[in-house]
XYZ file of C-alpha atoms in Angstrom:
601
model
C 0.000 0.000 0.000
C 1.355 3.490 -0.651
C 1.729 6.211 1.978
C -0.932 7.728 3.553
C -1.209 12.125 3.509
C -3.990 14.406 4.605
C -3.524 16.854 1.022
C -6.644 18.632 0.565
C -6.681 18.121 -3.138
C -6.231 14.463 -3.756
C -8.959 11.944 -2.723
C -9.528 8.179 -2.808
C -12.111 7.408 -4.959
C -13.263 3.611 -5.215
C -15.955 2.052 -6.928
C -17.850 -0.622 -6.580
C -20.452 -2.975 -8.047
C -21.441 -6.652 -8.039
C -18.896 -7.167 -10.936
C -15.768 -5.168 -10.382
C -14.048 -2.688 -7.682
C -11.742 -0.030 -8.583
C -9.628 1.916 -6.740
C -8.059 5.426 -7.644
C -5.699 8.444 -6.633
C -7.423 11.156 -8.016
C -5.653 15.337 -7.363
C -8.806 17.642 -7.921
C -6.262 20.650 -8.341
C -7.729 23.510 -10.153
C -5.676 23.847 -13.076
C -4.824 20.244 -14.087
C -7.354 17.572 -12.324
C -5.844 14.083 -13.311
C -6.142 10.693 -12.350
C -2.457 9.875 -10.523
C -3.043 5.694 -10.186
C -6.111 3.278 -10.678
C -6.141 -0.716 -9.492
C -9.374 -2.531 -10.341
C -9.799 -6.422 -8.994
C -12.423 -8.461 -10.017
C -14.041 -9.602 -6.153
C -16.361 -12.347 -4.413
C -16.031 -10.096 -1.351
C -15.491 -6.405 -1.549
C -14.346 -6.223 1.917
C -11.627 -9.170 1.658
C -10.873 -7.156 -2.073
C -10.261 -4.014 -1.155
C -6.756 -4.768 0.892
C -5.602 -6.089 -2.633
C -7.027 -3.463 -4.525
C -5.295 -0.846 -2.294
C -2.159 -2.603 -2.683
C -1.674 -2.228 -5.793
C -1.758 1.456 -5.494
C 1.687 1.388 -5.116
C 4.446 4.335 -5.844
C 2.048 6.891 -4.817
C 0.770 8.752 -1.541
C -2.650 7.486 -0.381
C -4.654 10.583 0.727
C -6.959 9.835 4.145
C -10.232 11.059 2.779
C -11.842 8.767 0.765
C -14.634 8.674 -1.447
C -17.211 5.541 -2.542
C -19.395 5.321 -5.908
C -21.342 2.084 -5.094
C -23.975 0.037 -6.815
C -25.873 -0.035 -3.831
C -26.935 4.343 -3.845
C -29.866 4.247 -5.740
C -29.782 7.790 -7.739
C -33.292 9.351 -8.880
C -34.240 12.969 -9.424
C -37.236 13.919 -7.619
C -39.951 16.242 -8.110
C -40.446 18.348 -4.612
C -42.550 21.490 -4.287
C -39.167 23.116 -2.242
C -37.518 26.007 -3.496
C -33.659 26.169 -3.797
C -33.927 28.857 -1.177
C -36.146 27.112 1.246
C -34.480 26.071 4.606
C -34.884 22.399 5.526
C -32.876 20.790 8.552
C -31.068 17.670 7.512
C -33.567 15.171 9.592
C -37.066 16.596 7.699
C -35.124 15.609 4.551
C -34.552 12.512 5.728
C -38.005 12.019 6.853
C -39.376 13.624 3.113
C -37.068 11.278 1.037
C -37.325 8.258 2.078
C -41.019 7.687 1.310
C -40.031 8.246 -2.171
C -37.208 5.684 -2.086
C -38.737 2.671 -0.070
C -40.297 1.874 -3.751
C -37.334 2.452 -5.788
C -34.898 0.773 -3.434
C -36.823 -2.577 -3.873
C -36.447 -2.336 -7.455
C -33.519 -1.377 -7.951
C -32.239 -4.961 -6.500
C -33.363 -6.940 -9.143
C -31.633 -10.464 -8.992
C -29.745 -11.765 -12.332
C -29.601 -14.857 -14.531
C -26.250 -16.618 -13.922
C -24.972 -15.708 -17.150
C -25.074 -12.813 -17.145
C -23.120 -12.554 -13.808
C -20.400 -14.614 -16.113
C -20.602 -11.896 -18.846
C -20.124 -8.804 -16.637
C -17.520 -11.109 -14.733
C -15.545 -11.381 -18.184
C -15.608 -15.617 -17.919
C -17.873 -15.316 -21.109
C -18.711 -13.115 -24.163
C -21.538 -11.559 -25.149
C -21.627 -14.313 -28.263
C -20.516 -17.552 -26.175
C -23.662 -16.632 -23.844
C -25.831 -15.853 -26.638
C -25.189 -19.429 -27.918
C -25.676 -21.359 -24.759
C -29.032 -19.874 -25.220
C -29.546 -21.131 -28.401
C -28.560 -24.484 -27.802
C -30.633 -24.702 -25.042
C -33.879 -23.811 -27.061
C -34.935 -20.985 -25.033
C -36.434 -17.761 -25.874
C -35.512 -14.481 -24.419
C -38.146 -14.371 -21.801
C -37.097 -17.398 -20.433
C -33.398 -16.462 -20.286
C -34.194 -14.780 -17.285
C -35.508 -17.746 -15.418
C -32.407 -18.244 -12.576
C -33.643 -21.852 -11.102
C -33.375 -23.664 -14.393
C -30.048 -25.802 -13.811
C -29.757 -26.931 -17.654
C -28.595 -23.582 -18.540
C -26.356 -23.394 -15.157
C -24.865 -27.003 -16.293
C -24.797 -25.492 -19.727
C -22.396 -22.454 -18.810
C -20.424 -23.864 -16.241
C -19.627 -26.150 -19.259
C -18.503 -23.762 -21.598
C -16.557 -21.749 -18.878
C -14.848 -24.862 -18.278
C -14.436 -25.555 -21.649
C -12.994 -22.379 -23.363
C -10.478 -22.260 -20.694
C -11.519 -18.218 -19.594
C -11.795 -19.031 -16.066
C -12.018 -21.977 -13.078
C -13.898 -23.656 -10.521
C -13.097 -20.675 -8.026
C -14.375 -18.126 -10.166
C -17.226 -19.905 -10.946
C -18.008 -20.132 -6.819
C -17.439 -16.627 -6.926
C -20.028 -15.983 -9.533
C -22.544 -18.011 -7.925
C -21.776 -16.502 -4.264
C -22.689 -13.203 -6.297
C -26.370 -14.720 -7.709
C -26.947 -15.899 -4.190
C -26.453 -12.869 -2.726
C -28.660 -11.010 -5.120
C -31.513 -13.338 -4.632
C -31.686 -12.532 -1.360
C -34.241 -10.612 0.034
C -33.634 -6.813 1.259
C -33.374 -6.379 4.821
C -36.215 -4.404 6.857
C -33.675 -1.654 7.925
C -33.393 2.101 7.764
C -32.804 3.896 4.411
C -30.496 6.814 4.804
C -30.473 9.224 1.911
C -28.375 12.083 0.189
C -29.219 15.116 -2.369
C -27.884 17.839 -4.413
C -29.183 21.291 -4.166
C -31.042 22.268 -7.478
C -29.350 25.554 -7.527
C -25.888 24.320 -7.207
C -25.613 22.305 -10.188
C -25.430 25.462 -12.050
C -23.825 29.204 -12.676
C -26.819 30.668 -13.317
C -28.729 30.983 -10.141
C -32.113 32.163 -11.645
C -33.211 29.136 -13.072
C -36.812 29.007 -14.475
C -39.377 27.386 -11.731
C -41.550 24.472 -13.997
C -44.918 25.323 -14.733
C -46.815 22.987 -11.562
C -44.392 24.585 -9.137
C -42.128 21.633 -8.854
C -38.409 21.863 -8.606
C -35.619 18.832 -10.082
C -33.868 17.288 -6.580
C -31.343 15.103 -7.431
C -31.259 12.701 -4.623
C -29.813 9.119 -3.766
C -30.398 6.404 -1.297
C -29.096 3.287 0.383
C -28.991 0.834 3.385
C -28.096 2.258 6.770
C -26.237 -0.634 7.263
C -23.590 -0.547 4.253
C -23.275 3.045 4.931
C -21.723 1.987 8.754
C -20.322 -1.018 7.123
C -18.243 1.107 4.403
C -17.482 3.789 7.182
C -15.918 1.263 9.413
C -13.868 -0.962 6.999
C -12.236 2.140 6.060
C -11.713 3.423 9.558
C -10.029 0.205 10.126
C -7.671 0.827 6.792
C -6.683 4.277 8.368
C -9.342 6.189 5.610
C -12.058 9.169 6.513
C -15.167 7.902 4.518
C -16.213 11.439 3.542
C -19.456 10.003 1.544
C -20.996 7.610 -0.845
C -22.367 8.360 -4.401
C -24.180 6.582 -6.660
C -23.059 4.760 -10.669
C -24.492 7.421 -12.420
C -24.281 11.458 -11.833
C -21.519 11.734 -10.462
C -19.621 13.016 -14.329
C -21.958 16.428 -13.362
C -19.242 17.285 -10.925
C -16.491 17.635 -13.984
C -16.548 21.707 -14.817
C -16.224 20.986 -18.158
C -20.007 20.531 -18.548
C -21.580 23.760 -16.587
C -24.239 25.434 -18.095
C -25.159 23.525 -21.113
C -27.835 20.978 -22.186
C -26.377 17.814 -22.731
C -26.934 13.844 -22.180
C -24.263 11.705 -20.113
C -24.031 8.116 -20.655
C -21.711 6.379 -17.964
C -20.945 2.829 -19.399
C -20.270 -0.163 -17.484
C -20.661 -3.702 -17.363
C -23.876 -4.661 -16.977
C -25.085 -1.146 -16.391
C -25.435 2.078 -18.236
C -26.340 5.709 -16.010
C -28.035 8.204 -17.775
C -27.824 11.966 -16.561
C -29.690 14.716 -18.410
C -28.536 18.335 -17.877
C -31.445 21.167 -19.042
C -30.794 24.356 -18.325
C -27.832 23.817 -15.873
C -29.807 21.654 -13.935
C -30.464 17.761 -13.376
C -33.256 17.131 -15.022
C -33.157 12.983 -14.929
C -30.544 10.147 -13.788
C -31.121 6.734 -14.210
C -29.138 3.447 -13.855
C -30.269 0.588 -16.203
C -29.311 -2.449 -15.961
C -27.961 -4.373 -19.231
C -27.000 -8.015 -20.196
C -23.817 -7.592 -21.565
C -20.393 -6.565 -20.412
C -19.889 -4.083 -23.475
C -23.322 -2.343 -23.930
C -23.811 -1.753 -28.017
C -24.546 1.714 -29.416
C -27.946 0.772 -30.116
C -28.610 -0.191 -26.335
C -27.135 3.034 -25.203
C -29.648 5.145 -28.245
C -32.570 3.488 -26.998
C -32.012 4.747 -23.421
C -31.798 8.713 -24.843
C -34.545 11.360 -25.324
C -34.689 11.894 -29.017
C -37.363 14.646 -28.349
C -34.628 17.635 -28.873
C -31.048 17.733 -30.352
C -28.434 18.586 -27.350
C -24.645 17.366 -26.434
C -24.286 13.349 -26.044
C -21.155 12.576 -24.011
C -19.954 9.109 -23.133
C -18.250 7.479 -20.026
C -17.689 4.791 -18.277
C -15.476 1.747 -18.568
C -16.525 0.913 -21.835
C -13.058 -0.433 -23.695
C -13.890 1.391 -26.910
C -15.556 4.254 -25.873
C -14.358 6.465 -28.776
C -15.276 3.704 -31.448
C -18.546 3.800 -29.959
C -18.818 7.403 -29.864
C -18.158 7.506 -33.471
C -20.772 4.506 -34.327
C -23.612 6.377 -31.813
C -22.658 9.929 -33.604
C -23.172 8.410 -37.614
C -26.680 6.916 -36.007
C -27.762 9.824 -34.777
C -26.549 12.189 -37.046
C -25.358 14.718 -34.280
C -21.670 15.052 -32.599
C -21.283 12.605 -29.472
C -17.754 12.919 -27.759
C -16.253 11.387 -24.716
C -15.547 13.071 -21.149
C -12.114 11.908 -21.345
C -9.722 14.085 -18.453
C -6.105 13.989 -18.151
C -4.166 10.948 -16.933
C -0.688 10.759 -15.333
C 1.481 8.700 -18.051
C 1.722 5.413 -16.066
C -1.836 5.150 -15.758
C -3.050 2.924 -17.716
C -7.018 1.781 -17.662
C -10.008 1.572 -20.449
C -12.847 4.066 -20.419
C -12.897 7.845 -18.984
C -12.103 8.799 -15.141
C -14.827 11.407 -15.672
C -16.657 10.097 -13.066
C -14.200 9.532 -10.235
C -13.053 12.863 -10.781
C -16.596 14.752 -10.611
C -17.097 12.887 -7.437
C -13.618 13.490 -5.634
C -14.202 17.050 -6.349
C -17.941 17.137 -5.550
C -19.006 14.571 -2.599
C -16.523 15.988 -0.156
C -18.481 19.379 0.001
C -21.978 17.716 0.278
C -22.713 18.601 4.103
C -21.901 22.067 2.967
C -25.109 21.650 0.775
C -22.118 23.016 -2.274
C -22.340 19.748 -4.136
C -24.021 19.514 -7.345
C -23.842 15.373 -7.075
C -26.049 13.666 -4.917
C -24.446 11.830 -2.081
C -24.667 9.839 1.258
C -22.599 11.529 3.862
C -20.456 9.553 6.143
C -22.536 10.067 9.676
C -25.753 11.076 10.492
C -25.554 15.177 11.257
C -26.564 15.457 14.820
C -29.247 17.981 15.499
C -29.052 21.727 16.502
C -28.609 21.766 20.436
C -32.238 22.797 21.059
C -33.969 20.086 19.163
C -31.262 16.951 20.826
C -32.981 15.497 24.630
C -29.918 15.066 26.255
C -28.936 19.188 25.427
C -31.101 20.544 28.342
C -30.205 17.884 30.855
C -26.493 18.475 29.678
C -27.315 22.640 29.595
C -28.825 21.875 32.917
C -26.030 19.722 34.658
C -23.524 22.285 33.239
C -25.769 25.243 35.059
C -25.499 23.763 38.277
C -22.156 22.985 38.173
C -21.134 26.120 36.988
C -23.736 27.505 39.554
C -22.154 25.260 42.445
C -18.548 26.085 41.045
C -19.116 29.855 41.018
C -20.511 29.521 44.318
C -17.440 27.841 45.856
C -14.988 29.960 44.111
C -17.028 33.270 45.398
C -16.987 31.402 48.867
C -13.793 30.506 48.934
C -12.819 34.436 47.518
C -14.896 35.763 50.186
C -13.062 33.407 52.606
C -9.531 34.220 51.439
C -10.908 38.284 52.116
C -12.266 37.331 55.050
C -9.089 35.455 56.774
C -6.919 38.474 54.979
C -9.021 41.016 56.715
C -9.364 38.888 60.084
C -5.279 39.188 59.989
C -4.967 42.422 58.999
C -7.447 43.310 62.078
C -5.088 41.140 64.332
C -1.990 42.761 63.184
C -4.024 46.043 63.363
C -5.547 45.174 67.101
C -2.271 43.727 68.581
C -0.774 47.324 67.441
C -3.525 48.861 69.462
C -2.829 46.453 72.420
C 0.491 47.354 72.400
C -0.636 51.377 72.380
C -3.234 50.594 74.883
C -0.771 48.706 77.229
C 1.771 51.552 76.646
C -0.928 54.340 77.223
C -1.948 52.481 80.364
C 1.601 52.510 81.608
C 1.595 56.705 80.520
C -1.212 57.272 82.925
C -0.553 55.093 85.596
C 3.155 57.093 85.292
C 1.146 60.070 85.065
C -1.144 59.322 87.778
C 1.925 58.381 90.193
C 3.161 62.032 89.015
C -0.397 63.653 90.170
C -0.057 61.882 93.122
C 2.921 63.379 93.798
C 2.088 66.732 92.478
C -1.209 67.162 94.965
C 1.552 65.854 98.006
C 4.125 68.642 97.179
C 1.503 70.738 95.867
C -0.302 70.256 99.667
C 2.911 70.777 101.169
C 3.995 73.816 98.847
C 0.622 75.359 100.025
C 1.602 74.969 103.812
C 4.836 75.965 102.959
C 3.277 79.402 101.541
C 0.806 79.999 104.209
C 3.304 79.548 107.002
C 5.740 81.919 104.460
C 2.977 84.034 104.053
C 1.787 84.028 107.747
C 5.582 85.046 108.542
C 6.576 87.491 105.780
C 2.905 89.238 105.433
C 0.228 88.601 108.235
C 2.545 88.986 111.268
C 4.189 92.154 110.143
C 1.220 93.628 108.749
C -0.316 92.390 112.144
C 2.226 94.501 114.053
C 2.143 97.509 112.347
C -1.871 97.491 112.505
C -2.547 97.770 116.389
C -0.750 100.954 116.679
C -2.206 101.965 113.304
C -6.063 101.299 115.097
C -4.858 103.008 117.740
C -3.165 106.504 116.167
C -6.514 106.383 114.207
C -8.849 105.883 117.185
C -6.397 108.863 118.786
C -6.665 110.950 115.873
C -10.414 110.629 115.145
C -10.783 111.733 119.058
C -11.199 115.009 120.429
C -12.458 116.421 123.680
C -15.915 115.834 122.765
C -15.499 111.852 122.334
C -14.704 109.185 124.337
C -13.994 105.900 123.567
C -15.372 103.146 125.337
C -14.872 100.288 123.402
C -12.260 98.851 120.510
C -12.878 94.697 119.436
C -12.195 92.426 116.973
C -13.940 89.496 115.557
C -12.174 86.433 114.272
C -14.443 86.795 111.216
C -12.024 89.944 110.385
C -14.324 92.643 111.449
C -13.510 95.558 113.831
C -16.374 97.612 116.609
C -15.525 100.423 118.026
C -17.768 101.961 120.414
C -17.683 105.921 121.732
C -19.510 108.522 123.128
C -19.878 111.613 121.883
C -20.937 115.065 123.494
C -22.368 116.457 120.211
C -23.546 115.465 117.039
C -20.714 117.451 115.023
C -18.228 116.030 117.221
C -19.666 112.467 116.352
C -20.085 113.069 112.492
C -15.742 114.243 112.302
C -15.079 111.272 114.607
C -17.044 108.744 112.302
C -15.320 110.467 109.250
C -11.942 110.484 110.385
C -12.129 107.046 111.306
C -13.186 105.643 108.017
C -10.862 107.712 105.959
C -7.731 106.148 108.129
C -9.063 102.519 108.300
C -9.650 102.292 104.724
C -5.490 102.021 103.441
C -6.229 98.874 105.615
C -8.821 97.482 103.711
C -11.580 98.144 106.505
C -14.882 99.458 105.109
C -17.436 100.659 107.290
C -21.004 99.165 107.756
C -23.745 101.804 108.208
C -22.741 103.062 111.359
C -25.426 103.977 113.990
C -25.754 107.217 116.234
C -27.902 107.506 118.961
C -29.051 109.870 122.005
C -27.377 108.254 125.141
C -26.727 109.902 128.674
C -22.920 109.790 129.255
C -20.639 110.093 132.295
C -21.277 112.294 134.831
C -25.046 112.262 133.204
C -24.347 114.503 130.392
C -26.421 114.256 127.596
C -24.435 112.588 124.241
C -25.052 110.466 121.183
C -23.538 106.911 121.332
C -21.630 105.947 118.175
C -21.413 102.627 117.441
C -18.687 101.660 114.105
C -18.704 98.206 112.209
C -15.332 97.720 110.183
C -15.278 94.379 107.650
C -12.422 94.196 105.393
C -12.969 94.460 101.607
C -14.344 91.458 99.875
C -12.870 90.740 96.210
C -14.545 92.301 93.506
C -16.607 94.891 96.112
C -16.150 98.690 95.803
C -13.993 99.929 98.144
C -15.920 102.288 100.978
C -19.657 102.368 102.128
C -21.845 103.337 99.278
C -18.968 103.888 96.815
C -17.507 102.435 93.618
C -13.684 104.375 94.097
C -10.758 102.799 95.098
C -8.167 104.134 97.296
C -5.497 105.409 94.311
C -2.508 106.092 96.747
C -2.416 102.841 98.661
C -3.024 98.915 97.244
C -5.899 97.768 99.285
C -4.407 95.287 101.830
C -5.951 91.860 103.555
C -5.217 92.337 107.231
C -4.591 88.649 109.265
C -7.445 87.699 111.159
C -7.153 88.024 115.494
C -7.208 84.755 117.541
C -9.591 86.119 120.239
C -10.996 89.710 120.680
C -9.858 92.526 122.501
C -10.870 95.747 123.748
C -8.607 98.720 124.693
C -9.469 102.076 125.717
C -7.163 105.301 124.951
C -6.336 104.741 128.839
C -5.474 100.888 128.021
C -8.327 99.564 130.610
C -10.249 97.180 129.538
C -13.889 98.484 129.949
């Protein structure tokens, strides 16, 4: 087997019927598409077959995508009242195309008269079959009939005979009739189509008169779809889709956009595609007798209704001498889709087909195909419309839900224990302020403590200063200031009977006087020369009162209190004394009365 590579331009195409399998290299390149190797194996089994067939694709890189054109896609086009335009998912399709193909799949599996098998298989002619025929007296209806063994005995002879082939491929071709007489399996058809307005350039095609638009579509077993999928899967291939015999020549560019009839030629089989207007009008597969079909088999199949372009291919081994014969029947060119060919390949009949389909069926689930195919796998559908979406969407939600949850948790956690240790740090900072504070004002506190001690003794201190340097002093010089100004406020018409003192601070004195005037300068003189001492007098009080020696007088009784802070100095008056600072005078420990005689009264 050659190497395997991934290009994007070069495809494995194989095809595959009852009677042969081919395999091919084909490069889809723009400017030169060619066919770079071809095998073809005659098989009992495809799927022991294609191993060998594979194999002998050898000097040239395999590509991984492959392509199949199998005898099992039944091709049909299909009248459907859908636009080109109109949106369809992949599953209503489905659903739409295969009531149309449960009655063409059944007879499309016809089974086939043993020699025929032989013919197609190449271990007879067309002539050598035609005269077992005759020998055995039959007519052509009865040719058909497979459980007559005369005309099994009959060709098995003349195989054996003539030497073409032996007793194995004789089992082969009779594995082959049994397997076409068996009945189709009950199973799922899964289907493929091309969209109308891709087979063409010209997007405005003409709509038919009844509203109907051309679908070419194809269809097959479920089961060989999987079955093709997975023997290539196993070969190391990417089964990109499945096509049918006939159609697939519409993917060569060489015919866009013109009318024209393509007959693909095989053994036992000849696909007819008709092109009108740049669309797919019509493809059939028909099955023949013979291994070459003749020019007239291949006329009888056209529409002779109007002239248009007649192309040939197929594996036909003379498809330009029957080009030629078809062209002086019909009086009209017919020419053969023949494209290029590396130099070592070397096969009969035109790679038209395995080219159109290498370059078309790979784009089919991008609905760009103008060949009708089978893709590889189902497409699932959209999210909304697939059951196990919402529990999925649902499952996803809640663990995203839960998941979001945790991580905001766990975020909020992470803050929470960075915060919690920045408050620590922050708090055992504080602690440490608050223990130091505490330590400050229990200092400080000692320090008051010690403050209000001195502070009491600092006040005794001062007292007993002050007592010393100011009340004793002042003490001493204000007796024998009392007295001068009891002497000086006296006169011949007073008498003085009485001088005390209060411990409050306060000061009586107590005279007689022998007239009123006498009184009035006696009470004046004694309040101007007590006030320097910060004595104020208090209303004083006069009054008629027989005397010594029972003379008629007034008796004056004086009131001194010292000046209170803030007071106005004097009795009745707002002036201060401006020669002398107003003095406090020390307070007496006990009263005492003297008498300008010094007796005690």
């Amino acid at each position: 087997m050659g190497w395997l590579t991934s290009g994007s331009a070069r495809t494995l195409v194989i095809e595959s019927d009852e009677f042969s399998l081919r395999a091919a290299v084909v490069n889809v390149s723009r400017r030169n598409p060619r066919v770079e190797a071809v095998s073809q194996i005659l098989p009992r089994n495809v799927w022991t077959a294609l191993p060998a067939a594979l194999e002998r694709l050898s000097g040239v890189r395999i590509p991984k995508r492959a392509v199949v054109l199998s005898s099992d896609v039944v091709p049909t086009v299909l009248r459907l009242p859908l636009s080109p335009g109109s949106a369809r998912s992949w599953q209503q399709m489905q659903q739409l195309l295969r009531w149309e193909f449960d009655a063409l799949v059944a007879q499309h599996f016809v089974p086939r008269p043993l020699g025929e098998i032989l013919v197609c298989r190449g271990l007879l002619t067309d002539e050598q079959y035609r005269s077992v025929r005759e020998s055995a007296g039959l007519e052509e209806s009865a040719a058909g009939n497979l459980g007559d063994r005369a005309i099994e005995r009959l060709l098995e002879q003349t195989v054996m005979e003539h030497g073409q082939g032996s007793r194995s491929d004789l089992d082969d071709c009779l594995a082959i009739q049994e397997r076409l007489e068996q009945p189709l399996p009950e199973e799922d058809l899964v289907c493929g189509w091309a969209h109308p307005a891709r087979t063409t350039e010209s997007r405005n095609a003409a709509r038919s008169v009844d509203g109907l638009q051309p679908w070419f579509a194809c269809g097959m077993l479920r089961s060989v779809r999987d079955n093709w999928r997975e023997e290539l899967a196993q070969l190391g291939f990417r089964l990109a889709g499945i096509g049918p015999l006939a159609g697939c020549s519409t993917g060569f560019g060489q015919l866009t956009g013109e009318d024209a009839s393509i007959l693909e030629i095989r053994p036992g089989r000849i696909g007819l595609t008709e092109i009108r207007a740049g669309r797919i009008e019509d493809v059939r597969l028909l099955p023949v007798s013979q291994s070459a079909p003749t020019a007239e088999q291949c006329q009888s199949v056209l529409d002779q209704k109007s002239p248009h372009a007649i192309w040939l291919a197929g594996t036909h081994p003379d498809l330009t001498g029957l080009a030629e014969h078809m062209a002086a029947s019909l009086e009209q060119p017919v020419k053969v889709l023949e494209p290029a060919k590396d130099p070592g390949v070397h096969a009969p009949g035109s790679m038209t087909p395995l080219i159109g389909a290498a370059s078309s069926i790979p784009s089919v689930h991008l609905d760009k195909s103008p060949v009708a195919a089978v893709v590889a796998r189902d497409p699932a559908p959209p999210l909304r419309q697939r059951p196990p979406f919402w529990w999925t969407a649902v499952v996803c939600a809640t663990v995203l839900l839960i998941g979001s949850v945790e991580f905001l948790t766990q975020q909020q956690f992470r803050e929470v224990d960075t915060n919690t240790n920045t408050e620590e740090e922050k708090l055992a900072l504080y602690k440490g302020e608050a223990e130091r504070v505490q330590r400050k004002t229990e200092k400080i506190n000692q320090l008051n403590g010690q403050l209000t001690e001195t502070q009491s003794t600092l006040e005794v201190t001062t007292t007993r200063s002050q007592f010393l340097n100011e009340s004793v002093p002042q003490r001493i010089q204000f007796v024998p200031a009392l007295l001068t100004a009891v002497a000086g406020a006296s006169s011949e018409s007073i008498v003085v009977n009485r001088i005390s003192e209060s411990v409050t601070g306060s000061t009586e004195i107590e005279a007689w006087s022998l007239t009123l005037q006498a009184a009035q300068r006696c009470i004046q003189s004694l309040e101007t020369r007590l006030k320097p001492w910060g004595l104020v007098m208090q209303e004083p009080r006069v009054q008629s009162k027989i005397g010594r020696l029972d003379l008629p007088g007034y008796l004056i009784k004086l009131n001194f209190a010292e000046i209170e802070a803030g007071s106005p100095n004097g009795s009745g008056s707002s002036e201060t004394d401006d020669q002398e600072p107003e003095r406090s005078r020390p307070q007496s420990a006990a009263p005492s009365q003297t008498t300008p005689e010094g007796n005690t009264p």
